[in-house]
Amino acid sequence: MSDDFMLDTDDLERRMKGAIASLRTEFASLRTGRASASMLEPVMVDAYGQSTPINQVGTVNVPEPRMVTINVWDKALVNKVEKAIRESGLGINPQMNGTIIMLPIPELNEERRRELTKVAGTYAEHARVSIRNIRRDGMDQIKKAKADGMSEDDQKLWESEMQDLTNKYIAQIDETLETKQTEIMQV
């Protein structure tokens, strides 16, 4: 029975890739002094009795490097969208023009840049925790197989493979974080 054990590394690796993809999405929402439609992705609007992403209540455009506009489709939601942006913690002051909300992106000062690098670090730490949780799931599978009669040599081999996979993805997180922090600190 112990010879039949196969750790589903494909599934574990797929989950780790998902954690990296989630981190990249969170990083895209961090503003770096340039306008980007993706910076509004985490902002949710209370629309029609449920939490809805901004891009589902209006058209998000970037007409110039320091401006994002949102053309809200339903006039009744304009104030809710504005409120959601104000309360999002993005540090942007929305300006209303009928059903169009304009978001001028201010130049980042040194203090705000440092703050954003800390936020990026927090996002990276969450991703590391996700990777470690996936590693723990893999190790639990190995321990269960050991209890079912797997040899100690096989156990060590699988644990080593699991750790190598974990190290690979933690290194990717660190590399992605370093790139994002450099981008944020760039004036």
GROMACS .gro file of N, CA and C in nm, residues 55-172:
model
  354
   55ASN      N    1  -1.654   4.798  -1.144
   55ASN     CA    2  -1.663   4.778  -1.289
   55ASN      C    3  -1.793   4.713  -1.333
   56GLN      N    4  -1.879   4.675  -1.237
   56GLN     CA    5  -2.009   4.619  -1.271
   56GLN      C    6  -2.123   4.719  -1.253
   57VAL      N    7  -2.088   4.841  -1.210
   57VAL     CA    8  -2.191   4.946  -1.198
   57VAL      C    9  -2.159   5.065  -1.289
   58GLY      N   10  -2.045   5.061  -1.356
   58GLY     CA   11  -2.008   5.170  -1.445
   58GLY      C   12  -1.884   5.136  -1.527
   59THR      N   13  -1.854   5.224  -1.622
   59THR     CA   14  -1.738   5.205  -1.708
   59THR      C   15  -1.619   5.279  -1.648
   60VAL      N   16  -1.511   5.207  -1.626
   60VAL     CA   17  -1.389   5.267  -1.570
   60VAL      C   18  -1.293   5.296  -1.685
   61ASN      N   19  -1.249   5.422  -1.695
   61ASN     CA   20  -1.155   5.464  -1.800
   61ASN      C   21  -1.036   5.537  -1.740
   62VAL      N   22  -0.927   5.539  -1.814
   62VAL     CA   23  -0.808   5.615  -1.776
   62VAL      C   24  -0.777   5.709  -1.893
   63PRO      N   25  -0.842   5.828  -1.895
   63PRO     CA   26  -0.825   5.919  -2.008
   63PRO      C   27  -0.688   5.987  -2.013
   64GLU      N   28  -0.623   6.000  -1.899
   64GLU     CA   29  -0.489   6.060  -1.895
   64GLU      C   30  -0.410   5.997  -1.781
   65PRO      N   31  -0.278   6.016  -1.778
   65PRO     CA   32  -0.193   5.946  -1.681
   65PRO      C   33  -0.228   5.969  -1.533
   66ARG      N   34  -0.289   6.080  -1.501
   66ARG     CA   35  -0.321   6.111  -1.361
   66ARG      C   36  -0.471   6.121  -1.335
   67MET      N   37  -0.552   6.055  -1.417
   67MET     CA   38  -0.697   6.066  -1.401
   67MET      C   39  -0.765   5.932  -1.433
   68VAL      N   40  -0.858   5.894  -1.345
   68VAL     CA   41  -0.944   5.778  -1.369
   68VAL      C   42  -1.086   5.831  -1.368
   69THR      N   43  -1.168   5.789  -1.463
   69THR     CA   44  -1.308   5.829  -1.462
   69THR      C   45  -1.395   5.705  -1.455
   70ILE      N   46  -1.510   5.723  -1.390
   70ILE     CA   47  -1.608   5.615  -1.380
   70ILE      C   48  -1.740   5.673  -1.430
   71ASN      N   49  -1.792   5.617  -1.537
   71ASN     CA   50  -1.922   5.659  -1.590
   71ASN      C   51  -2.024   5.562  -1.533
   72VAL      N   52  -2.095   5.605  -1.426
   72VAL     CA   53  -2.190   5.519  -1.356
   72VAL      C   54  -2.316   5.506  -1.440
   73TRP      N   55  -2.361   5.382  -1.462
   73TRP     CA   56  -2.475   5.357  -1.549
   73TRP      C   57  -2.608   5.396  -1.485
   74ASP      N   58  -2.621   5.377  -1.355
   74ASP     CA   59  -2.747   5.406  -1.285
   74ASP      C   60  -2.727   5.530  -1.198
   75LYS      N   61  -2.804   5.637  -1.227
   75LYS     CA   62  -2.789   5.763  -1.153
   75LYS      C   63  -2.806   5.744  -1.002
   76ALA      N   64  -2.889   5.649  -0.962
   76ALA     CA   65  -2.915   5.625  -0.821
   76ALA      C   66  -2.791   5.574  -0.747
   77LEU      N   67  -2.695   5.521  -0.821
   77LEU     CA   68  -2.576   5.463  -0.758
   77LEU      C   69  -2.457   5.559  -0.750
   78VAL      N   70  -2.467   5.676  -0.813
   78VAL     CA   71  -2.352   5.768  -0.819
   78VAL      C   72  -2.299   5.800  -0.680
   79ASN      N   73  -2.389   5.835  -0.587
   79ASN     CA   74  -2.343   5.870  -0.452
   79ASN      C   75  -2.285   5.750  -0.378
   80LYS      N   76  -2.341   5.633  -0.403
   80LYS     CA   77  -2.289   5.512  -0.339
   80LYS      C   78  -2.148   5.479  -0.389
   81VAL      N   79  -2.126   5.498  -0.518
   81VAL     CA   80  -1.994   5.473  -0.576
   81VAL      C   81  -1.893   5.572  -0.517
   82GLU      N   82  -1.934   5.698  -0.511
   82GLU     CA   83  -1.846   5.801  -0.454
   82GLU      C   84  -1.811   5.766  -0.309
   83LYS      N   85  -1.911   5.727  -0.231
   83LYS     CA   86  -1.889   5.692  -0.091
   83LYS      C   87  -1.794   5.573  -0.079
   84ALA      N   88  -1.813   5.472  -0.164
   84ALA     CA   89  -1.727   5.353  -0.160
   84ALA      C   90  -1.581   5.390  -0.188
   85ILE      N   91  -1.560   5.483  -0.282
   85ILE     CA   92  -1.423   5.525  -0.316
   85ILE      C   93  -1.362   5.602  -0.198
   86ARG      N   94  -1.439   5.693  -0.139
   86ARG     CA   95  -1.390   5.772  -0.024
   86ARG      C   96  -1.350   5.680   0.092
   87GLU      N   97  -1.429   5.576   0.115
   87GLU     CA   98  -1.407   5.487   0.230
   87GLU      C   99  -1.310   5.373   0.200
   88SER      N  100  -1.259   5.365   0.078
   88SER     CA  101  -1.175   5.253   0.038
   88SER      C  102  -1.033   5.260   0.092
   89GLY      N  103  -0.989   5.377   0.135
   89GLY     CA  104  -0.853   5.391   0.184
   89GLY      C  105  -0.751   5.412   0.073
   90LEU      N  106  -0.798   5.440  -0.049
   90LEU     CA  107  -0.707   5.464  -0.160
   90LEU      C  108  -0.642   5.603  -0.152
   91GLY      N  109  -0.701   5.691  -0.073
   91GLY     CA  110  -0.646   5.826  -0.061
   91GLY      C  111  -0.677   5.912  -0.182
   92ILE      N  112  -0.792   5.886  -0.245
   92ILE     CA  113  -0.832   5.961  -0.363
   92ILE      C  114  -0.961   6.036  -0.331
   93ASN      N  115  -0.968   6.162  -0.375
   93ASN     CA  116  -1.086   6.244  -0.352
   93ASN      C  117  -1.169   6.251  -0.480
   94PRO      N  118  -1.282   6.178  -0.486
   94PRO     CA  119  -1.362   6.177  -0.609
   94PRO      C  120  -1.430   6.312  -0.635
   95GLN      N  121  -1.443   6.347  -0.762
   95GLN     CA  122  -1.513   6.469  -0.803
   95GLN      C  123  -1.628   6.428  -0.892
   96MET      N  124  -1.747   6.483  -0.863
   96MET     CA  125  -1.868   6.445  -0.935
   96MET      C  126  -1.891   6.539  -1.053
   97ASN      N  127  -1.942   6.481  -1.163
   97ASN     CA  128  -1.982   6.559  -1.279
   97ASN      C  129  -2.099   6.484  -1.343
   98GLY      N  130  -2.218   6.499  -1.286
   98GLY     CA  131  -2.333   6.423  -1.332
   98GLY      C  132  -2.318   6.277  -1.295
   99THR      N  133  -2.321   6.189  -1.395
   99THR     CA  134  -2.303   6.046  -1.366
   99THR      C  135  -2.157   6.004  -1.381
  100ILE      N  136  -2.071   6.100  -1.409
  100ILE     CA  137  -1.928   6.070  -1.422
  100ILE      C  138  -1.856   6.111  -1.294
  101ILE      N  139  -1.780   6.017  -1.240
  101ILE     CA  140  -1.698   6.045  -1.123
  101ILE      C  141  -1.554   6.050  -1.170
  102MET      N  142  -1.488   6.162  -1.143
  102MET     CA  143  -1.348   6.178  -1.183
  102MET      C  144  -1.261   6.158  -1.059
  103LEU      N  145  -1.154   6.085  -1.078
  103LEU     CA  146  -1.060   6.058  -0.969
  103LEU      C  147  -0.922   6.109  -1.007
  104PRO      N  148  -0.889   6.233  -0.969
  104PRO     CA  149  -0.754   6.282  -0.998
  104PRO      C  150  -0.655   6.211  -0.905
  105ILE      N  151  -0.551   6.157  -0.962
  105ILE     CA  152  -0.451   6.083  -0.884
  105ILE      C  153  -0.342   6.180  -0.842
  106PRO      N  154  -0.334   6.209  -0.711
  106PRO     CA  155  -0.231   6.303  -0.665
  106PRO      C  156  -0.092   6.239  -0.670
  107GLU      N  157   0.008   6.324  -0.678
  107GLU     CA  158   0.147   6.278  -0.671
  107GLU      C  159   0.169   6.218  -0.533
  108LEU      N  160   0.235   6.105  -0.527
  108LEU     CA  161   0.260   6.041  -0.397
  108LEU      C  162   0.377   6.111  -0.327
  109ASN      N  163   0.357   6.141  -0.198
  109ASN     CA  164   0.469   6.196  -0.122
  109ASN      C  165   0.548   6.080  -0.060
  110GLU      N  166   0.663   6.111  -0.005
  110GLU     CA  167   0.754   6.009   0.049
  110GLU      C  168   0.686   5.924   0.157
  111GLU      N  169   0.610   5.990   0.244
  111GLU     CA  170   0.546   5.919   0.354
  111GLU      C  171   0.442   5.818   0.301
  112ARG      N  172   0.364   5.861   0.203
  112ARG     CA  173   0.262   5.772   0.145
  112ARG      C  174   0.328   5.656   0.070
  113ARG      N  175   0.442   5.682   0.005
  113ARG     CA  176   0.514   5.575  -0.064
  113ARG      C  177   0.561   5.469   0.036
  114ARG      N  178   0.614   5.514   0.150
  114ARG     CA  179   0.658   5.419   0.252
  114ARG      C  180   0.540   5.338   0.306
  115GLU      N  181   0.427   5.407   0.325
  115GLU     CA  182   0.305   5.339   0.371
  115GLU      C  183   0.265   5.229   0.273
  116LEU      N  184   0.267   5.263   0.144
  116LEU     CA  185   0.227   5.166   0.042
  116LEU      C  186   0.323   5.047   0.035
  117THR      N  187   0.453   5.071   0.060
  117THR     CA  188   0.546   4.957   0.060
  117THR      C  189   0.515   4.864   0.179
  118LYS      N  190   0.469   4.922   0.291
  118LYS     CA  191   0.431   4.839   0.405
  118LYS      C  192   0.306   4.758   0.372
  119VAL      N  193   0.211   4.822   0.303
  119VAL     CA  194   0.090   4.751   0.261
  119VAL      C  195   0.127   4.637   0.167
  120ALA      N  196   0.219   4.664   0.074
  120ALA     CA  197   0.265   4.560  -0.018
  120ALA      C  198   0.328   4.445   0.060
  121GLY      N  199   0.406   4.478   0.163
  121GLY     CA  200   0.467   4.376   0.248
  121GLY      C  201   0.363   4.291   0.319
  122THR      N  202   0.254   4.355   0.362
  122THR     CA  203   0.145   4.283   0.428
  122THR      C  204   0.079   4.186   0.330
  123TYR      N  205   0.054   4.234   0.207
  123TYR     CA  206  -0.004   4.148   0.104
  123TYR      C  207   0.087   4.027   0.079
  124ALA      N  208   0.217   4.053   0.072
  124ALA     CA  209   0.313   3.944   0.046
  124ALA      C  210   0.312   3.844   0.161
  125GLU      N  211   0.301   3.894   0.283
  125GLU     CA  212   0.299   3.804   0.399
  125GLU      C  213   0.174   3.715   0.396
  126HIS      N  214   0.061   3.771   0.356
  126HIS     CA  215  -0.061   3.691   0.343
  126HIS      C  216  -0.041   3.580   0.240
  127ALA      N  217   0.026   3.614   0.130
  127ALA     CA  218   0.053   3.513   0.026
  127ALA      C  219   0.147   3.405   0.081
  128ARG      N  220   0.248   3.446   0.159
  128ARG     CA  221   0.340   3.347   0.218
  128ARG      C  222   0.265   3.252   0.311
  129VAL      N  223   0.173   3.309   0.390
  129VAL     CA  224   0.093   3.225   0.481
  129VAL      C  225   0.009   3.126   0.401
  130SER      N  226  -0.047   3.171   0.289
  130SER     CA  227  -0.125   3.080   0.202
  130SER      C  228  -0.037   2.965   0.153
  131ILE      N  229   0.084   2.999   0.108
  131ILE     CA  230   0.177   2.897   0.059
  131ILE      C  231   0.210   2.799   0.171
  132ARG      N  232   0.235   2.851   0.291
  132ARG     CA  233   0.268   2.763   0.405
  132ARG      C  234   0.150   2.673   0.442
  133ASN      N  235   0.028   2.726   0.430
  133ASN     CA  236  -0.089   2.644   0.458
  133ASN      C  237  -0.101   2.530   0.357
  134ILE      N  238  -0.071   2.560   0.232
  134ILE     CA  239  -0.073   2.455   0.128
  134ILE      C  240   0.035   2.352   0.158
  135ARG      N  241   0.152   2.400   0.201
  135ARG     CA  242   0.262   2.310   0.239
  135ARG      C  243   0.216   2.219   0.353
  136ARG      N  244   0.149   2.277   0.452
  136ARG     CA  245   0.100   2.198   0.565
  136ARG      C  246   0.004   2.090   0.518
  137ASP      N  247  -0.085   2.124   0.423
  137ASP     CA  248  -0.178   2.024   0.369
  137ASP      C  249  -0.101   1.909   0.306
  138GLY      N  250   0.004   1.941   0.229
  138GLY     CA  251   0.087   1.838   0.167
  138GLY      C  252   0.157   1.751   0.272
  139MET      N  253   0.211   1.816   0.374
  139MET     CA  254   0.280   1.742   0.481
  139MET      C  255   0.182   1.651   0.557
  140ASP      N  256   0.058   1.699   0.575
  140ASP     CA  257  -0.043   1.616   0.642
  140ASP      C  258  -0.072   1.490   0.560
  141GLN      N  259  -0.077   1.504   0.426
  141GLN     CA  260  -0.099   1.388   0.339
  141GLN      C  261   0.017   1.289   0.355
  142ILE      N  262   0.138   1.343   0.364
  142ILE     CA  263   0.257   1.258   0.379
  142ILE      C  264   0.253   1.185   0.513
  143LYS      N  265   0.217   1.257   0.621
  143LYS     CA  266   0.209   1.194   0.754
  143LYS      C  267   0.104   1.085   0.758
  144LYS      N  268  -0.008   1.109   0.689
  144LYS     CA  269  -0.115   1.008   0.684
  144LYS      C  270  -0.063   0.883   0.612
  145ALA      N  271   0.010   0.903   0.504
  145ALA     CA  272   0.065   0.790   0.429
  145ALA      C  273   0.169   0.716   0.516
  146LYS      N  274   0.244   0.790   0.595
  146LYS     CA  275   0.344   0.730   0.686
  146LYS      C  276   0.272   0.639   0.786
  147ALA      N  277   0.159   0.689   0.838
  147ALA     CA  278   0.080   0.610   0.933
  147ALA      C  279   0.022   0.485   0.865
  148ASP      N  280   0.000   0.494   0.734
  148ASP     CA  281  -0.054   0.379   0.657
  148ASP      C  282   0.056   0.284   0.611
  149GLY      N  283   0.181   0.309   0.653
  149GLY     CA  284   0.287   0.214   0.624
  149GLY      C  285   0.396   0.261   0.528
  150MET      N  286   0.401   0.389   0.496
  150MET     CA  287   0.507   0.440   0.407
  150MET      C  288   0.642   0.430   0.479
  151SER      N  289   0.747   0.399   0.405
  151SER     CA  290   0.880   0.390   0.466
  151SER      C  291   0.930   0.529   0.502
  152GLU      N  292   1.022   0.533   0.596
  152GLU     CA  293   1.077   0.661   0.641
  152GLU      C  294   1.155   0.730   0.530
  153ASP      N  295   1.224   0.653   0.447
  153ASP     CA  296   1.298   0.710   0.334
  153ASP      C  297   1.203   0.779   0.237
  154ASP      N  298   1.091   0.714   0.206
  154ASP     CA  299   0.992   0.775   0.117
  154ASP      C  300   0.934   0.902   0.179
  155GLN      N  301   0.910   0.894   0.310
  155GLN     CA  302   0.855   1.011   0.379
  155GLN      C  303   0.951   1.129   0.365
  156LYS      N  304   1.078   1.105   0.389
  156LYS     CA  305   1.179   1.212   0.379
  156LYS      C  306   1.186   1.266   0.236
  157LEU      N  307   1.178   1.177   0.139
  157LEU     CA  308   1.183   1.217  -0.001
  157LEU      C  309   1.065   1.310  -0.035
  158TRP      N  310   0.944   1.270   0.005
  158TRP     CA  311   0.825   1.351  -0.025
  158TRP      C  312   0.828   1.484   0.051
  159GLU      N  313   0.873   1.479   0.178
  159GLU     CA  314   0.882   1.603   0.256
  159GLU      C  315   0.982   1.699   0.193
  160SER      N  316   1.092   1.645   0.143
  160SER     CA  317   1.192   1.727   0.076
  160SER      C  318   1.135   1.791  -0.050
  161GLU      N  319   1.061   1.711  -0.128
  161GLU     CA  320   0.998   1.763  -0.251
  161GLU      C  321   0.897   1.874  -0.218
  162MET      N  322   0.820   1.851  -0.110
  162MET     CA  323   0.720   1.950  -0.068
  162MET      C  324   0.789   2.080  -0.026
  163GLN      N  325   0.900   2.068   0.047
  163GLN     CA  326   0.973   2.187   0.092
  163GLN      C  327   1.035   2.262  -0.026
  164ASP      N  328   1.087   2.188  -0.124
  164ASP     CA  329   1.144   2.252  -0.244
  164ASP      C  330   1.038   2.333  -0.318
  165LEU      N  331   0.919   2.275  -0.330
  165LEU     CA  332   0.808   2.343  -0.396
  165LEU      C  333   0.771   2.471  -0.319
  166THR      N  334   0.765   2.459  -0.188
  166THR     CA  335   0.733   2.575  -0.103
  166THR      C  336   0.839   2.684  -0.119
  167ASN      N  337   0.965   2.646  -0.113
  167ASN     CA  338   1.074   2.744  -0.126
  167ASN      C  339   1.068   2.817  -0.260
  168LYS      N  340   1.034   2.744  -0.367
  168LYS     CA  341   1.025   2.802  -0.501
  168LYS      C  342   0.920   2.914  -0.503
  169TYR      N  343   0.803   2.888  -0.445
  169TYR     CA  344   0.695   2.988  -0.448
  169TYR      C  345   0.717   3.102  -0.350
  170ILE      N  346   0.779   3.074  -0.237
  170ILE     CA  347   0.813   3.182  -0.143
  170ILE      C  348   0.913   3.277  -0.209
  171ALA      N  349   1.008   3.221  -0.284
  171ALA     CA  350   1.107   3.304  -0.356
  171ALA      C  351   1.037   3.391  -0.460
  172GLN      N  352   0.936   3.336  -0.528
  172GLN     CA  353   0.861   3.415  -0.626
  172GLN      C  354   0.789   3.531  -0.558
   0.00000   0.00000   0.00000
